[in-house]
Coordinates of C-alpha atoms in Angstrom, one line a residue:
Chain J
M22 CA 31.3 1.9 -49.6
Y23 CA 32.1 0.8 -53.5
S24 CA 32.7 2.6 -56.7
E25 CA 30.3 2.9 -58.8
V26 CA 32.2 0.6 -61.6
V27 CA 32.1 -2.3 -59.1
M28 CA 28.5 -1.7 -58.0
D29 CA 27.8 -1.9 -61.7
H30 CA 29.4 -5.0 -62.6
F31 CA 27.6 -6.1 -59.3
R32 CA 24.2 -5.3 -60.3
K33 CA 24.6 -6.7 -64.0
P34 CA 27.1 -9.0 -64.0
R35 CA 29.4 -10.3 -67.5
N36 CA 30.6 -12.9 -68.6
V37 CA 28.0 -15.2 -65.7
G38 CA 27.0 -18.5 -66.2
V39 CA 29.3 -22.4 -66.9
I40 CA 30.5 -23.8 -70.3
E41 CA 30.2 -27.0 -71.0
N42 CA 33.5 -29.3 -71.3
P43 CA 35.3 -26.7 -70.8
D44 CA 39.3 -26.0 -72.5
G45 CA 40.7 -25.1 -68.6
K46 CA 38.5 -24.6 -65.3
G47 CA 40.1 -22.7 -62.7
E48 CA 38.2 -22.3 -59.4
V49 CA 40.0 -21.3 -56.1
G50 CA 38.7 -19.7 -52.9
N51 CA 37.0 -21.3 -50.1
P52 CA 33.8 -20.9 -47.9
I53 CA 35.4 -20.5 -44.8
C54 CA 37.4 -16.7 -46.6
G55 CA 34.3 -16.3 -47.4
D56 CA 34.4 -16.9 -51.1
M57 CA 34.6 -18.9 -54.6
M58 CA 34.6 -18.4 -57.6
T59 CA 35.1 -21.1 -60.9
I60 CA 36.2 -19.8 -63.9
Y61 CA 35.4 -21.9 -66.9
L62 CA 37.3 -20.9 -70.7
K63 CA 36.9 -22.1 -74.5
I64 CA 39.6 -21.4 -76.8
A65 CA 40.5 -20.5 -79.8
D66 CA 43.4 -20.6 -81.8
E67 CA 45.5 -19.8 -78.0
R68 CA 43.3 -17.1 -77.3
I69 CA 40.2 -16.7 -74.8
D70 CA 37.1 -16.8 -77.5
D71 CA 35.2 -17.0 -73.8
I72 CA 34.7 -17.3 -70.6
K73 CA 32.3 -17.8 -68.1
F74 CA 32.4 -17.5 -63.7
Q75 CA 30.8 -18.7 -60.8
T76 CA 31.4 -16.6 -58.3
F77 CA 29.6 -17.6 -54.3
G78 CA 31.3 -14.3 -51.8
C79 CA 30.4 -10.8 -51.2
G80 CA 30.0 -7.8 -53.9
A81 CA 32.8 -7.0 -54.1
A82 CA 33.6 -10.9 -55.0
I83 CA 31.1 -10.8 -58.0
A84 CA 31.9 -8.3 -59.2
V85 CA 35.7 -8.4 -59.5
S86 CA 34.6 -12.2 -61.7
S87 CA 32.2 -10.0 -63.6
M88 CA 35.5 -7.6 -65.1
L89 CA 37.6 -10.1 -65.4
T90 CA 36.0 -12.2 -67.1
E91 CA 35.5 -8.7 -69.3
M92 CA 38.9 -8.2 -69.4
A93 CA 40.2 -11.7 -70.6
K94 CA 38.1 -12.2 -73.6
G95 CA 39.6 -11.9 -76.1
K96 CA 42.9 -12.3 -74.8
S97 CA 46.0 -14.2 -76.1
I98 CA 46.4 -17.0 -73.6
E99 CA 49.9 -15.2 -72.9
E100 CA 48.1 -11.9 -72.3
A101 CA 45.6 -13.4 -70.3
K102 CA 48.0 -14.6 -68.0
K103 CA 49.4 -11.1 -67.5
I104 CA 46.4 -9.9 -66.4
T105 CA 46.9 -9.5 -62.0
N106 CA 44.8 -9.3 -59.3
S107 CA 46.4 -5.4 -59.2
D108 CA 44.7 -4.6 -62.5
V109 CA 41.5 -6.3 -62.2
A110 CA 41.0 -3.9 -59.2
A111 CA 42.1 -0.9 -60.7
A112 CA 40.0 -1.7 -63.3
L113 CA 37.0 -1.5 -60.5
E114 CA 38.6 1.6 -59.8
G115 CA 39.7 0.0 -56.4
L116 CA 38.2 -1.5 -53.6
P117 CA 37.9 -1.4 -50.4
K118 CA 42.0 -2.8 -49.2
N119 CA 39.5 -5.3 -46.5
K120 CA 38.4 -7.0 -49.5
L121 CA 41.6 -7.2 -51.6
H122 CA 42.8 -10.4 -50.2
C123 CA 40.6 -12.0 -49.2
S124 CA 37.5 -11.0 -52.7
N125 CA 40.0 -9.8 -55.4
L126 CA 41.0 -14.0 -56.5
G127 CA 40.2 -13.2 -60.1
A128 CA 43.2 -12.6 -62.2
D129 CA 43.9 -16.2 -59.8
A130 CA 41.2 -18.1 -60.6
L131 CA 42.0 -17.3 -64.5
H132 CA 45.5 -18.0 -64.4
A133 CA 44.2 -21.9 -62.4
A134 CA 41.8 -21.9 -65.6
I135 CA 44.7 -21.2 -68.1
K136 CA 46.7 -23.8 -66.2
D137 CA 44.6 -26.6 -66.3
Y138 CA 43.5 -26.1 -70.5
E139 CA 47.8 -25.7 -71.0
S140 CA 48.1 -29.3 -69.1
K141 CA 45.5 -30.6 -70.5
Q142 CA 46.9 -29.2 -74.7
S143 CA 50.3 -31.2 -72.7
G144 CA 48.9 -34.1 -73.0
I145 CA 50.0 -35.0 -69.5
K146 CA 46.6 -36.8 -67.9
T147 CA 46.3 -35.1 -64.9
K148 CA 43.2 -35.4 -62.2
E149 CA 40.9 -32.4 -61.5
P150 CA 42.0 -29.7 -60.2
K151 CA 42.0 -29.5 -56.7
R152 CA 41.0 -26.5 -54.8
R153 CA 44.2 -26.3 -52.1
E154 CA 46.0 -26.7 -55.2
I155 CA 45.4 -23.6 -56.5
H156 CA 44.3 -21.1 -53.4
E157 CA 47.8 -20.6 -53.2
H158 CA 49.2 -18.6 -50.3
K159 CA 51.5 -15.9 -51.3
D160 CA 54.1 -14.5 -48.8
G161 CA 53.5 -16.6 -46.1
E162 CA 50.0 -16.1 -46.1
K163 CA 47.3 -19.2 -45.1
C164 CA 43.1 -19.3 -44.4
Y165 CA 42.8 -18.4 -40.6
C166 CA 39.5 -19.2 -38.9
P167 CA 37.7 -15.6 -39.1
Y168 CA 36.8 -15.9 -35.6
C169 CA 39.2 -17.1 -33.1
D170 CA 42.9 -16.9 -35.5
A171 CA 43.5 -20.1 -35.4
E172 CA 45.5 -21.8 -38.8
L173 CA 42.6 -24.1 -41.0
P174 CA 43.5 -26.8 -43.1
E175 CA 42.6 -26.6 -46.2
G176 CA 38.9 -27.6 -47.4
T177 CA 37.4 -28.0 -43.4
T178 CA 34.1 -26.2 -42.9
Y179 CA 33.8 -25.9 -39.3
C180 CA 36.7 -24.8 -36.8
K181 CA 37.0 -27.2 -34.8
A182 CA 39.1 -25.1 -32.2
C183 CA 36.4 -22.4 -31.5
Q184 CA 33.5 -24.6 -31.2
L185 CA 35.7 -26.2 -28.0
N186 CA 37.3 -23.7 -26.7
T187 CA 36.7 -20.8 -24.6
V188 CA 36.5 -16.7 -24.6
E189 CA 39.8 -17.0 -23.1
D190 CA 41.4 -19.0 -25.8
H191 CA 39.7 -16.8 -28.2
H192 CA 41.0 -13.5 -27.5
Chain G
M2 CA 14.4 10.2 -49.0
E3 CA 12.5 7.5 -51.4
Q4 CA 10.3 5.1 -49.4
V5 CA 12.5 2.4 -47.4
I6 CA 10.8 -0.4 -46.0
N7 CA 13.4 -0.9 -42.3
L8 CA 13.5 -4.4 -42.1
D9 CA 16.2 -3.2 -39.6
H10 CA 15.0 -2.2 -36.5
L11 CA 18.0 -3.3 -34.8
S12 CA 20.1 -0.9 -36.5
A13 CA 18.2 2.0 -35.9
N14 CA 14.5 2.5 -34.9
P15 CA 13.1 5.5 -35.6
I16 CA 12.1 7.9 -32.8
L17 CA 7.9 7.5 -31.5
P18 CA 6.8 10.9 -31.7
E19 CA 5.3 11.8 -29.0
V20 CA 9.5 11.0 -27.7
Q21 CA 10.6 13.8 -30.0
E22 CA 7.5 15.7 -28.4
A23 CA 8.4 15.9 -25.6
M24 CA 12.6 16.6 -26.4
I25 CA 11.3 19.2 -28.7
Q26 CA 9.8 20.7 -25.2
A27 CA 12.1 19.9 -23.0
M28 CA 14.8 21.6 -25.8
K29 CA 13.1 24.9 -25.6
N30 CA 11.9 25.2 -21.7
N31 CA 14.5 22.8 -20.1
Y32 CA 17.5 23.8 -21.1
G33 CA 19.3 23.8 -16.7
N34 CA 21.6 21.9 -15.1
P35 CA 19.9 19.3 -12.6
S36 CA 22.8 20.1 -10.4
S37 CA 21.6 23.6 -10.2
Q38 CA 20.6 25.3 -7.1
H39 CA 18.4 27.1 -9.0
K40 CA 14.6 27.5 -9.9
L41 CA 16.0 26.4 -13.6
G42 CA 18.6 23.6 -12.3
D43 CA 15.0 22.5 -10.0
S44 CA 13.2 22.2 -13.1
A45 CA 15.7 19.9 -14.9
A46 CA 15.9 18.0 -11.9
R47 CA 12.5 16.9 -11.5
A48 CA 12.1 15.7 -15.3
L49 CA 15.5 13.7 -14.9
E50 CA 13.5 12.2 -11.8
N51 CA 10.7 12.0 -13.9
A52 CA 12.2 10.0 -16.4
R53 CA 13.8 7.6 -13.8
E54 CA 10.0 6.8 -12.6
S55 CA 9.3 6.1 -16.2
V56 CA 12.7 3.5 -16.8
A57 CA 12.2 1.8 -13.0
R58 CA 8.6 1.7 -13.7
L59 CA 9.6 0.2 -17.3
I60 CA 11.9 -3.4 -15.0
N61 CA 9.8 -2.9 -11.7
A62 CA 13.2 -1.4 -10.0
K63 CA 12.5 -1.3 -5.7
D64 CA 14.5 2.2 -5.4
L65 CA 15.3 5.6 -7.5
K66 CA 18.7 5.6 -7.3
E67 CA 19.3 1.8 -8.6
I68 CA 18.7 3.3 -12.0
V69 CA 21.4 5.8 -13.6
F70 CA 21.2 7.0 -17.2
T71 CA 24.1 6.4 -19.3
S72 CA 25.0 7.4 -23.0
G73 CA 23.8 3.5 -24.1
G74 CA 23.2 0.2 -23.9
T75 CA 27.7 -0.3 -25.0
E76 CA 28.0 2.5 -22.0
S77 CA 25.8 0.5 -18.8
V78 CA 27.9 -3.1 -20.5
N79 CA 31.1 -1.1 -19.9
H80 CA 30.3 0.4 -16.5
A81 CA 28.9 -3.2 -15.2
I82 CA 31.0 -5.5 -16.0
K83 CA 34.5 -2.8 -15.8
G84 CA 32.8 -1.9 -12.3
V85 CA 32.4 -4.7 -11.1
A86 CA 36.2 -5.9 -11.5
F87 CA 37.8 -2.9 -10.1
A88 CA 35.5 -2.5 -6.9
R89 CA 35.8 -6.3 -6.0
V90 CA 39.3 -7.4 -7.5
E91 CA 39.8 -8.4 -3.8
K92 CA 38.1 -10.7 -4.0
G93 CA 39.5 -12.3 -6.7
R94 CA 39.7 -11.3 -10.9
H95 CA 38.1 -14.0 -12.4
I96 CA 34.1 -13.2 -14.7
V97 CA 32.4 -16.0 -15.6
T98 CA 30.4 -14.9 -19.4
S99 CA 28.6 -16.9 -22.3
N100 CA 30.2 -18.0 -25.6
I101 CA 27.3 -15.6 -28.1
E102 CA 27.7 -12.4 -25.5
H103 CA 27.3 -8.8 -27.5
N104 CA 31.7 -6.6 -28.9
A105 CA 30.7 -4.6 -25.7
V106 CA 30.4 -7.9 -23.2
L107 CA 34.0 -9.5 -25.3
R108 CA 35.3 -6.3 -25.6
S109 CA 36.1 -5.0 -22.4
L110 CA 36.0 -8.6 -20.7
R111 CA 39.3 -8.6 -23.2
R112 CA 39.9 -6.0 -22.1
L113 CA 40.9 -6.3 -18.8
K114 CA 42.1 -9.7 -19.8
L115 CA 44.9 -7.5 -20.6
M116 CA 45.3 -7.1 -16.6
D117 CA 44.6 -10.6 -15.4
Y118 CA 41.9 -11.0 -15.0
Q119 CA 40.5 -14.5 -16.3
V120 CA 37.4 -15.0 -17.8
T121 CA 35.6 -18.4 -18.2
S122 CA 32.8 -18.9 -21.4
V123 CA 29.9 -20.7 -21.2
P124 CA 28.4 -23.1 -24.5
V125 CA 25.4 -22.7 -26.2
D126 CA 22.9 -25.6 -27.0
K127 CA 22.1 -25.4 -30.4
Y128 CA 19.8 -23.0 -30.2
G129 CA 21.9 -20.6 -28.4
I130 CA 20.5 -21.3 -24.8
I131 CA 23.1 -21.1 -22.3
G132 CA 22.3 -23.3 -19.8
A133 CA 22.1 -22.3 -16.7
D134 CA 23.8 -25.4 -15.0
K135 CA 27.4 -24.8 -16.7
V136 CA 27.5 -21.2 -15.4
A137 CA 26.9 -22.2 -12.0
E138 CA 30.5 -24.7 -13.1
A139 CA 32.2 -22.4 -14.2
I140 CA 32.0 -20.6 -10.6
K141 CA 35.0 -20.3 -8.9
P142 CA 36.2 -19.7 -5.4
E143 CA 37.5 -16.1 -7.0
T144 CA 34.9 -15.3 -9.1
I145 CA 33.8 -11.7 -8.3
L146 CA 30.8 -11.7 -12.0
V147 CA 28.7 -13.0 -13.9
T148 CA 27.7 -11.4 -17.4
V149 CA 24.7 -13.1 -19.5
M150 CA 23.2 -11.7 -22.0
H151 CA 19.1 -11.6 -21.7
S152 CA 18.3 -11.9 -25.2
N153 CA 21.0 -12.2 -28.3
N154 CA 21.2 -9.6 -30.2
E155 CA 21.7 -11.8 -33.7
I156 CA 19.3 -15.0 -33.4
G157 CA 16.6 -13.5 -30.6
T158 CA 16.9 -16.1 -28.0
I159 CA 16.3 -15.5 -24.9
E160 CA 19.2 -16.8 -22.0
P161 CA 16.7 -18.8 -18.5
I162 CA 18.1 -15.6 -17.0
K163 CA 16.6 -15.9 -14.0
E164 CA 17.3 -19.5 -13.7
I165 CA 21.2 -17.9 -13.5
A166 CA 20.8 -15.8 -11.2
A167 CA 19.1 -17.7 -8.6
L168 CA 22.8 -19.6 -8.8
C169 CA 24.8 -16.9 -8.8
R170 CA 23.2 -15.2 -5.8
E171 CA 23.3 -18.9 -3.8
K172 CA 27.4 -18.7 -4.9
K173 CA 26.9 -15.3 -3.4
V174 CA 28.4 -13.7 -6.9
P175 CA 27.2 -10.9 -8.4
F176 CA 25.5 -11.6 -11.1
H177 CA 24.9 -8.5 -14.7
T178 CA 22.9 -9.0 -17.8
D179 CA 23.1 -7.1 -21.3
A180 CA 19.6 -6.7 -22.0
V181 CA 19.3 -4.1 -24.6
D182 CA 17.3 -6.1 -27.2
S183 CA 15.3 -7.5 -24.2
V184 CA 14.3 -4.3 -22.8
G185 CA 11.2 -2.7 -23.8
V186 CA 9.9 -5.8 -25.8
V187 CA 9.0 -8.1 -23.5
P188 CA 8.5 -7.7 -20.0
M189 CA 11.6 -7.1 -17.4
D190 CA 11.3 -7.0 -13.9
V191 CA 14.7 -7.0 -11.8
Q192 CA 13.7 -8.0 -8.8
D193 CA 11.7 -10.9 -10.2
L194 CA 14.6 -12.5 -12.2
G195 CA 16.5 -11.0 -9.3
L196 CA 19.1 -9.4 -10.0
D197 CA 21.9 -7.5 -9.2
L198 CA 23.1 -5.0 -12.5
L199 CA 21.2 -4.6 -16.2
S200 CA 21.9 -2.6 -18.7
L201 CA 19.0 -1.2 -21.6
S202 CA 19.4 1.0 -24.4
S203 CA 16.5 3.3 -25.1
N204 CA 16.5 3.2 -28.9
T205 CA 14.8 -0.6 -28.8
F206 CA 12.2 1.3 -27.7
Y207 CA 12.1 4.2 -30.5
G208 CA 13.7 6.7 -27.8
P209 CA 16.8 8.4 -29.2
A210 CA 20.4 6.7 -29.9
G211 CA 23.1 7.6 -27.7
V212 CA 20.4 6.6 -23.8
G213 CA 20.5 4.5 -22.4
A214 CA 20.7 3.3 -18.4
L215 CA 22.4 1.3 -16.2
Y216 CA 20.2 -1.0 -13.8
S217 CA 22.5 -1.6 -9.8
K218 CA 20.7 -2.4 -7.4
K219 CA 21.5 -0.9 -3.9
G220 CA 24.7 -2.3 -1.8
T221 CA 26.4 -3.6 -5.0
S222 CA 29.5 -3.0 -5.5
I223 CA 30.5 -1.2 -8.4
W224 CA 33.3 1.5 -9.4
P225 CA 32.4 5.0 -11.1
L226 CA 33.6 4.6 -15.0
L227 CA 33.5 8.4 -15.2
D228 CA 35.1 10.3 -12.7
G229 CA 33.7 14.1 -12.0
G230 CA 31.1 15.8 -9.6
V231 CA 28.8 13.4 -8.4
Q232 CA 26.0 13.6 -10.3
E233 CA 24.0 10.3 -11.3
N234 CA 23.7 9.8 -6.9
N235 CA 28.0 9.3 -7.4
K236 CA 27.4 6.6 -10.4
R237 CA 28.7 8.6 -12.7
A238 CA 30.1 11.7 -13.1
G239 CA 29.6 14.9 -15.6
A240 CA 26.3 16.9 -16.8
E241 CA 23.3 14.5 -18.1
N242 CA 22.4 14.5 -21.0
L243 CA 18.8 16.2 -20.6
I244 CA 16.7 15.2 -23.5
G245 CA 17.6 12.6 -24.3
I246 CA 17.3 11.1 -20.8
I247 CA 13.5 12.9 -21.0
G248 CA 13.3 11.3 -24.2
L249 CA 14.5 7.9 -22.9
G250 CA 12.0 8.5 -19.8
K251 CA 9.1 8.8 -22.3
A252 CA 9.8 5.8 -24.7
A253 CA 9.7 4.3 -21.6
E254 CA 6.3 5.7 -20.6
L255 CA 4.8 4.2 -24.0
A256 CA 6.9 1.2 -23.8
V257 CA 5.0 -0.1 -20.4
R258 CA 1.3 1.2 -21.8
E259 CA 1.7 -0.2 -25.5
M260 CA 4.1 -3.4 -24.7
E261 CA 1.1 -6.5 -24.8
S262 CA -0.3 -5.1 -28.0
R263 CA 3.4 -3.8 -29.4
K264 CA 4.3 -7.8 -29.2
R265 CA 0.8 -9.1 -31.1
H266 CA 2.2 -6.3 -34.5
Y267 CA 5.7 -7.9 -33.8
L268 CA 4.3 -11.9 -33.6
E269 CA 1.5 -11.4 -36.0
L270 CA 4.3 -9.5 -38.8
K271 CA 6.9 -13.0 -37.8
K272 CA 4.7 -15.5 -38.1
T273 CA 3.9 -14.3 -41.8
L274 CA 7.5 -14.4 -42.8
L275 CA 7.6 -17.5 -41.3
R276 CA 4.3 -19.0 -43.0
E277 CA 5.3 -16.7 -45.9
L278 CA 9.0 -17.7 -46.3
P279 CA 8.5 -21.8 -47.8
N280 CA 6.4 -20.3 -51.1
Y281 CA 9.4 -18.4 -51.9
I282 CA 12.8 -19.8 -50.9
D283 CA 13.7 -23.7 -50.7
E284 CA 17.1 -24.5 -48.1
Y285 CA 16.8 -21.8 -45.6
I286 CA 17.7 -22.4 -41.4
I287 CA 16.5 -20.2 -39.0
N288 CA 18.2 -19.9 -36.5
G289 CA 17.5 -19.5 -32.1
H290 CA 15.0 -21.0 -30.3
P291 CA 12.0 -21.2 -31.7
E292 CA 9.9 -20.0 -29.2
L293 CA 12.6 -18.6 -25.9
C294 CA 13.4 -15.5 -28.8
L295 CA 11.8 -12.4 -29.8
P296 CA 9.4 -11.2 -30.7
N297 CA 10.5 -8.7 -33.1
L298 CA 13.6 -10.5 -35.1
L299 CA 14.0 -13.7 -37.2
S300 CA 17.0 -14.8 -38.0
V301 CA 17.6 -17.2 -41.4
S302 CA 20.6 -18.7 -43.0
I303 CA 19.7 -18.9 -46.2
K304 CA 21.6 -21.3 -47.6
Y305 CA 24.5 -21.1 -51.7
V306 CA 24.4 -17.3 -51.2
E307 CA 26.2 -15.0 -49.2
G308 CA 24.8 -11.9 -47.3
E309 CA 26.4 -8.8 -48.1
S310 CA 25.4 -9.6 -51.4
L311 CA 21.9 -9.9 -50.5
V312 CA 21.3 -7.6 -48.5
L313 CA 23.2 -4.2 -51.6
M314 CA 20.4 -6.4 -53.6
L315 CA 18.0 -5.7 -51.3
D316 CA 19.1 -2.4 -50.8
D317 CA 18.8 -1.7 -54.7
E318 CA 14.6 -1.8 -53.9
N319 CA 14.6 -0.3 -51.3
I320 CA 14.7 -2.3 -48.1
A321 CA 16.9 -2.1 -45.7
L322 CA 18.4 -5.4 -43.5
S323 CA 20.9 -7.0 -42.5
T324 CA 23.3 -9.6 -42.5
R325 CA 25.9 -11.5 -40.2
S326 CA 28.2 -12.4 -42.7
A327 CA 32.2 -11.7 -42.5
C328 CA 32.4 -10.2 -45.8
A329 CA 29.6 -7.5 -44.3
A330 CA 31.1 -6.9 -41.5
G331 CA 34.8 -4.4 -41.4
A332 CA 37.0 -6.9 -39.8
L333 CA 35.8 -10.0 -42.1
Q334 CA 35.3 -11.8 -38.8
A335 CA 32.1 -14.6 -38.8
S336 CA 29.4 -14.5 -36.7
H337 CA 30.5 -15.6 -33.4
V338 CA 27.4 -16.4 -32.4
L339 CA 26.6 -18.5 -35.1
I340 CA 29.6 -20.4 -35.2
S341 CA 28.7 -20.7 -31.8
I342 CA 25.2 -22.8 -32.6
G343 CA 26.6 -25.3 -34.5
R344 CA 26.5 -23.4 -38.7
D345 CA 29.1 -23.3 -40.2
F346 CA 31.1 -21.0 -42.6
A347 CA 29.7 -21.5 -45.5
D348 CA 26.0 -20.8 -44.3
A349 CA 26.9 -18.1 -42.0
Q350 CA 28.2 -16.2 -44.3
G351 CA 24.4 -16.3 -45.8
T352 CA 22.5 -15.3 -43.3
L353 CA 19.8 -12.7 -42.5
V354 CA 19.0 -10.7 -39.2
I355 CA 15.5 -9.2 -39.9
S356 CA 14.4 -7.1 -37.2
F357 CA 10.7 -5.2 -37.3
G358 CA 9.1 -2.0 -36.0
L359 CA 6.4 -0.6 -35.6
D360 CA 6.2 0.8 -39.1
N361 CA 6.3 -2.0 -41.0
K362 CA 3.0 -3.8 -41.9
K363 CA 1.8 -7.0 -43.6
E364 CA 2.5 -5.6 -47.3
D365 CA 5.8 -4.2 -46.4
I366 CA 6.8 -8.8 -46.0
T367 CA 5.3 -9.7 -49.0
R368 CA 7.0 -6.9 -50.7
F369 CA 10.5 -7.9 -48.6
L370 CA 9.6 -12.2 -49.7
S371 CA 8.9 -11.9 -53.4
V372 CA 12.2 -9.7 -53.8
L373 CA 14.0 -11.9 -51.9
R374 CA 12.7 -14.8 -54.0
E375 CA 13.7 -13.3 -57.1
A376 CA 17.6 -12.6 -55.0
V377 CA 18.1 -15.8 -54.8
K378 CA 17.6 -16.4 -57.6
T379 CA 20.1 -13.9 -59.4
L380 CA 22.9 -14.7 -56.5
R381 CA 22.5 -19.4 -56.8
D382 CA 22.4 -19.4 -60.4
I383 CA 25.8 -17.6 -59.4
S384 CA 26.9 -19.2 -57.2
P385 CA 29.5 -22.5 -57.7
L386 CA 28.4 -24.0 -53.9
Y387 CA 24.7 -24.2 -55.2
P388 CA 24.2 -28.5 -56.4
R389 CA 24.0 -28.4 -60.1
G390 CA 20.4 -30.3 -62.1
K391 CA 18.8 -28.1 -59.4

């Protein structure tokens, strides 16, 4: 199911961990979508000096995070901003189609971390970024209950619609 | 293939040597069509009826004509549900089921809904038990069928089928139970339970996959799913899969004879696993009913990790397991069973289904647990959900 490159990054993930007092931190996803990623950055001379990740998710999600950190490490901020989710998937020699939306969030997490870094630099005091501000839905994408397909408000860990309704409403 | 510890018998069971032998002999000597009116046909027909007798004995059916051979559990379920829905459409279009059925049931019902049938689905408690009273409440005058599984394939909970069947009989509604994961594993008596229809699958008790049977009590109003010849007492057209059916018959025979010893074996493994688990990992939830459950199945939700990753890591160590994580399913849907018993999405993601078989030994459990400990530790170290400072 997965390419050899994916399995290699899954088995030996690079740059796992946390950077204490990071210059930038980005979080995307939520457990409802199935995957969560956090990226930590250490910036020196406008370059990514160090990068680490934490991920809750499937084999693809872990491989994506690992590959992303390898791609971003040592790059300038401007270069790193240009990395896309598709670039990461391509570097992994492809991902199963159904993993492209939910697991391929690495670049989003990186961009969120850069945004966090830049807002800190600009001196504008921002709160710890919340997931809902970062978990963007492009092209009308939304989060849906994986069981009943009901649209889910961000931050919920439980689909109330499912519990209350019957199979008539499910399918 | 390297030696694999199989803890995923629910996905596939090996075929027992005696069953293999019976099938090989049949392939060599008994290739006739049971419908033919010559000696080859007679011999095939005898073998077919012998197998039917073994299956009837396994579930204590009264009449051999009540056993219809099918291509497996899925066909049996489809036949029971659609067959009754079509046959009884003039009486109504309403069917009652539960929230935790197998996809064969769910999707058969979904298909019927496209044909203007209505379905009421009854919720379950935190153990996955379906309340018989709730089923009774859902029955309307136009209800033509109730279908509730005997045991759940994800959490192992065994349902109060006798009670539900009695309520259905009282209201004169035919009752089907999907007993695919129960028959051959736990004692089954269709007469004592008061069933009208029951679906079973051969592979559950070490027969070949792709063969099963539908029990349909005499007098039950049901249409065939397949039209054609008059095989199977006019209930299922098409020349019988004789080799497979002979395998099913042999497996049924063995299941009757060995049921108690198999159960002891399964329970021994399950108890060992449950006892040892806390010595290897923490923060997990055992799903399903602690007593009313299949002896060969254990569902455990491990917090802060995702199941597909666990399965991949265990596979690298030659341990075969199943997960109920959405990420591992093609459709990326969280298990409706786990959601129905109240697991949240994150916990559902970290759910393993461990199913034991005759080939498992106690050492397998120890090996599994030590590999699991390492895999869980690795994944929790990566996981942003795992509380810091631990």
